[in-house]
Each structure stands twice: as structure tokens, then as C-alpha cells.
Amino acid sequence: MKTRFIKYLCVLFIPLLFSFTSQDDTLQLESDNKKLYYFHSEWYSCAKTGKDLLKNKKQLLHAIEWIDHSLDLDINTVNLEIKGDYYLKVGDLLSAIEQYKKALKVNSTQYCLEEDFRRIEKKLAKLNRKKE
């Protein structure tokens, strides 16, 4: 009976012990033989939380707080695009355009692939047509 209990505990705790060994903090994305090393840090967590909150209209004030906090930590293409999405969601087209332009200017290739820049350019072109 004791050995069964010990085996049971080993089965439960061995995976837990290995989960603490050398974790790689980078997420590797491959696209056309290009590797992107995406460093997960506090700014990313804040930006993702803000983006998730954009899905609920009642949470828009919380969303912008998270997005702004992310921008306070690091200004990059990812969180500037999310801020543009926020402005688009609230109907402020001019501010959305401004944020998308900033996202393209920052050009943080550390966090984005070429497809991400093309997506932002498409959003920007669509908004420019709406504005006219």
C-alpha cells in the first residue's frame, strides 16, 4: 500500500518538478524560414489584456488603461496597433489612423513579421478611404 502511494505521488510531482527547469521565455514563430523571437514581458501581458478587453464594450475604459500601461513600459508596433484598434472601436478614426502610422514608423521588427506590417497598412488604407 505504501509503495503504491509513493508511486502515485511521484507520478503527480515529477512533471511539476520538470516544469521549473530551464524555461525558454521566447516564443518562436516561423514564417517563410524567418524566425521571430517574441519576448514575453510585462508590456506584452498588459497589451494582450487590453486587446482581450476590447471585445467587451463595457470594458473599453479598462482596455485603454491596460494599453496605456503597456505603452508606458515599451513603445512598439504591437501595442501601438492595439491602441489604434481601441480608437477604431470607439469610433475615433483620426486617432486610429495616427496610432497605425506610429506603429509603422516604430518598425519594431523584433516583435513583428512582415505580415503584421502589411496588416497594419491595410487597416490604415481602409481608414483613409473611410475618412475621405
XYZ file of C-alpha atoms in Angstrom:
132
model
C 0.000 0.000 0.000
C 2.829 2.411 0.880
C 4.668 1.791 -2.381
C 1.518 2.439 -4.381
C 1.052 5.721 -2.555
C 4.688 6.699 -3.181
C 4.386 5.827 -6.880
C 1.190 7.880 -7.049
C 2.954 10.903 -5.527
C 5.885 10.506 -7.918
C 3.556 10.434 -10.897
C 1.941 13.642 -9.664
C 5.033 15.600 -8.691
C 7.688 14.628 -11.247
C 6.044 16.644 -14.073
C 5.754 19.555 -11.664
C 9.478 19.405 -10.893
C 10.396 19.390 -14.583
C 8.178 22.383 -15.237
C 10.575 24.546 -13.230
C 13.654 23.592 -15.196
C 15.080 25.987 -17.775
C 12.027 27.552 -19.313
C 12.580 29.358 -22.584
C 10.914 32.767 -22.433
C 10.793 33.103 -26.189
C 8.033 32.002 -28.480
C 9.421 31.073 -31.844
C 7.205 31.729 -34.819
C 8.256 30.622 -38.248
C 7.108 32.218 -41.439
C 8.869 31.589 -44.729
C 12.014 30.445 -42.909
C 12.061 33.613 -40.808
C 12.185 33.176 -37.075
C 10.651 35.689 -34.740
C 11.680 35.707 -31.125
C 8.848 37.218 -29.198
C 9.901 38.143 -25.674
C 7.048 37.779 -23.242
C 7.282 40.508 -20.701
C 5.075 42.807 -18.705
C 4.335 45.132 -21.643
C 3.078 42.170 -23.677
C 0.833 40.917 -20.877
C -0.671 44.388 -20.494
C -1.174 44.791 -24.250
C -2.816 41.369 -24.541
C -5.119 42.099 -21.612
C -6.110 45.388 -23.243
C -6.752 43.657 -26.552
C -8.878 40.995 -24.877
C -10.910 43.678 -23.082
C -11.678 45.384 -26.416
C -14.081 42.540 -27.187
C -16.471 43.771 -24.495
C -17.855 47.303 -24.964
C -18.420 47.620 -21.220
C -14.697 47.102 -20.608
C -13.336 49.752 -23.001
C -12.170 52.073 -20.211
C -10.232 49.237 -18.622
C -8.848 48.268 -22.014
C -7.284 51.682 -22.658
C -5.768 51.677 -19.169
C -4.025 48.370 -19.899
C -2.930 49.516 -23.348
C -1.518 52.781 -21.996
C 0.312 50.890 -19.257
C 1.818 48.650 -21.925
C 2.971 51.730 -23.845
C 4.492 53.161 -20.671
C 6.615 50.017 -20.400
C 7.653 49.749 -24.069
C 6.567 51.536 -27.232
C 6.456 49.109 -30.138
C 4.425 48.136 -33.181
C 2.299 45.596 -31.306
C 0.894 47.843 -28.607
C 0.537 50.838 -30.947
C -1.583 48.710 -33.286
C -3.742 47.627 -30.340
C -4.201 51.263 -29.331
C -5.259 52.001 -32.918
C -7.761 49.138 -32.657
C -9.108 50.724 -29.469
C -9.668 54.070 -31.188
C -11.302 52.302 -34.102
C -13.613 50.505 -31.674
C -14.708 53.771 -30.036
C -15.172 55.467 -33.425
C -12.261 57.916 -33.308
C -10.939 57.354 -36.853
C -8.347 60.136 -36.795
C -6.704 58.838 -33.625
C -6.789 55.285 -35.001
C -5.021 56.451 -38.161
C -2.447 58.289 -36.054
C -1.712 55.167 -33.968
C -1.396 52.931 -37.037
C 1.029 55.426 -38.614
C 3.088 55.435 -35.407
C 3.056 51.622 -35.406
C 4.535 51.587 -38.898
C 7.131 54.248 -38.025
C 8.381 52.438 -34.944
C 9.046 49.402 -37.161
C 9.945 47.103 -34.275
C 10.890 44.033 -36.256
C 11.869 42.363 -33.012
C 8.158 41.816 -32.329
C 6.556 41.767 -35.779
C 6.818 39.941 -39.040
C 6.323 41.451 -42.472
C 2.714 40.172 -42.492
C 1.984 42.240 -39.385
C 3.170 45.411 -41.103
C 1.066 44.576 -44.166
C -1.986 44.054 -41.923
C -1.467 47.488 -40.343
C -1.011 49.072 -43.781
C -4.319 47.530 -44.910
C -6.088 48.879 -41.813
C -4.595 52.297 -42.486
C -5.610 52.281 -46.168
C -9.159 51.226 -45.262
C -9.452 54.038 -42.704
C -8.061 56.612 -45.136
C -10.753 55.613 -47.658
C -13.439 55.926 -44.941
C -12.130 59.348 -43.943
C -12.472 60.706 -47.491
